[in-house]
Coordinates of C-alpha atoms in Angstrom, one line a residue:
X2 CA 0.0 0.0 0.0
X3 CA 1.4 3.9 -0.7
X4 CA 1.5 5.9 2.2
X5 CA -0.4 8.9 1.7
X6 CA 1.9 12.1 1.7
X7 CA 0.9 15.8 2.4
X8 CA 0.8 18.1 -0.3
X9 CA 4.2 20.0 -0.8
X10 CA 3.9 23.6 0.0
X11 CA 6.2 26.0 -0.9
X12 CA 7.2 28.3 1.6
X13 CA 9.8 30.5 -0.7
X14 CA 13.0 29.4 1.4
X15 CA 16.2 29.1 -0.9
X16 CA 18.2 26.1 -0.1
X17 CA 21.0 26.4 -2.5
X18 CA 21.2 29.3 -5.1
X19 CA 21.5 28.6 -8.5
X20 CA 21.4 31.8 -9.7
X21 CA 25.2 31.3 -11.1
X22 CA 26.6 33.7 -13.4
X23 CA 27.2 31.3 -16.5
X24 CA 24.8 29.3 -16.7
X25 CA 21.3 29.6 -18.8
X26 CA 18.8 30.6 -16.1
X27 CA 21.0 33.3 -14.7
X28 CA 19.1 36.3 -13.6
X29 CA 21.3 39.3 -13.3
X30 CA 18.1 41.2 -11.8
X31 CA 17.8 38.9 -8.9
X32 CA 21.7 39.6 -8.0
X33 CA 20.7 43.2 -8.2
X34 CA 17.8 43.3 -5.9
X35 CA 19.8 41.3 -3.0
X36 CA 22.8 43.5 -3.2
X37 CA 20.4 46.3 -2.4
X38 CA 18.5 44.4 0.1
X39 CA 21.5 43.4 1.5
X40 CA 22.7 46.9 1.7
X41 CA 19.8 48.5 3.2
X42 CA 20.3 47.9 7.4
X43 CA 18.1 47.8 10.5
X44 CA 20.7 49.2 12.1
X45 CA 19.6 52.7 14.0
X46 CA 21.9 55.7 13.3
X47 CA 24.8 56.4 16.0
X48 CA 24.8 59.9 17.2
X49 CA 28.1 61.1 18.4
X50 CA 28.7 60.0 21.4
X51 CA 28.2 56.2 20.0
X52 CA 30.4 56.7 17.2
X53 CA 33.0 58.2 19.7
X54 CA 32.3 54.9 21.8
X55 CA 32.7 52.4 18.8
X56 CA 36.0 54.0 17.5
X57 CA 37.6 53.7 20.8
X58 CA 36.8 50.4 20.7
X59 CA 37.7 50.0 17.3
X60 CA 41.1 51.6 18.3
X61 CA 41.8 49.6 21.4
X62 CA 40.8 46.3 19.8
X63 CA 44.0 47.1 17.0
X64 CA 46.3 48.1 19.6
X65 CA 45.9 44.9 21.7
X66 CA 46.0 42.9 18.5
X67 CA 49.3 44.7 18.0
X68 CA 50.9 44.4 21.3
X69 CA 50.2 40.7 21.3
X70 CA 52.5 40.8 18.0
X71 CA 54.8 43.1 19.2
X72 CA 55.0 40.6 22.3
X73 CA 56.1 37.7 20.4
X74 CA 58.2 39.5 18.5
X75 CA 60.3 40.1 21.2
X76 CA 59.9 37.3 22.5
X77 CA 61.2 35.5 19.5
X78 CA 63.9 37.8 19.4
X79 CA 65.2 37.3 23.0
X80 CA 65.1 33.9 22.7
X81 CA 67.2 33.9 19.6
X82 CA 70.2 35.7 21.0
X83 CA 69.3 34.4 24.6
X84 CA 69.7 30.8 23.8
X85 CA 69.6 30.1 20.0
X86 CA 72.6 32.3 18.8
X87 CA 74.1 31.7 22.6

């Protein structure tokens, strides 16, 4: 006996894109429209005091990231005359 199955509904997910630049179907309008949905953000507007906040952050997020290379650096280079060139 066949089971009986519900009717597919289609619920306008994409599972994998095959909108690829190449082939037959391609749709160059469909690229289009997500690059400007994609653009578009929810995001509210920072007023000054925000921006001033995130820049900081920005800023002190590099200089750790630089200090940790700086770090090994030195590291690295003390060891070499320390005990490698010794």
């Amino acid at each position: 006996m066949k089971k009986k199955r519900d009717e597919f509904v289609d619920d306008g997910r994409t599972i994998a894109n095959m909108n690829v630049e190449g082939m037959p179907w391609y749709d160059k309008k469909t690229e289009e429209i997500k690059k400007m949905n994609a653009s578009k953000s929810d995001l509210p507007e920072l007023d000054r005091e925000g921006k001033g906040a995130l820049m900081w952050g920005v800023i002190a997020a590099a200089l750790l990231i630089g200090l940790v290379f700086a770090g090994a650096m030195f590291l690295f280079i003390l060891f070499c005359v320390k005990v490698w060139f010794a």
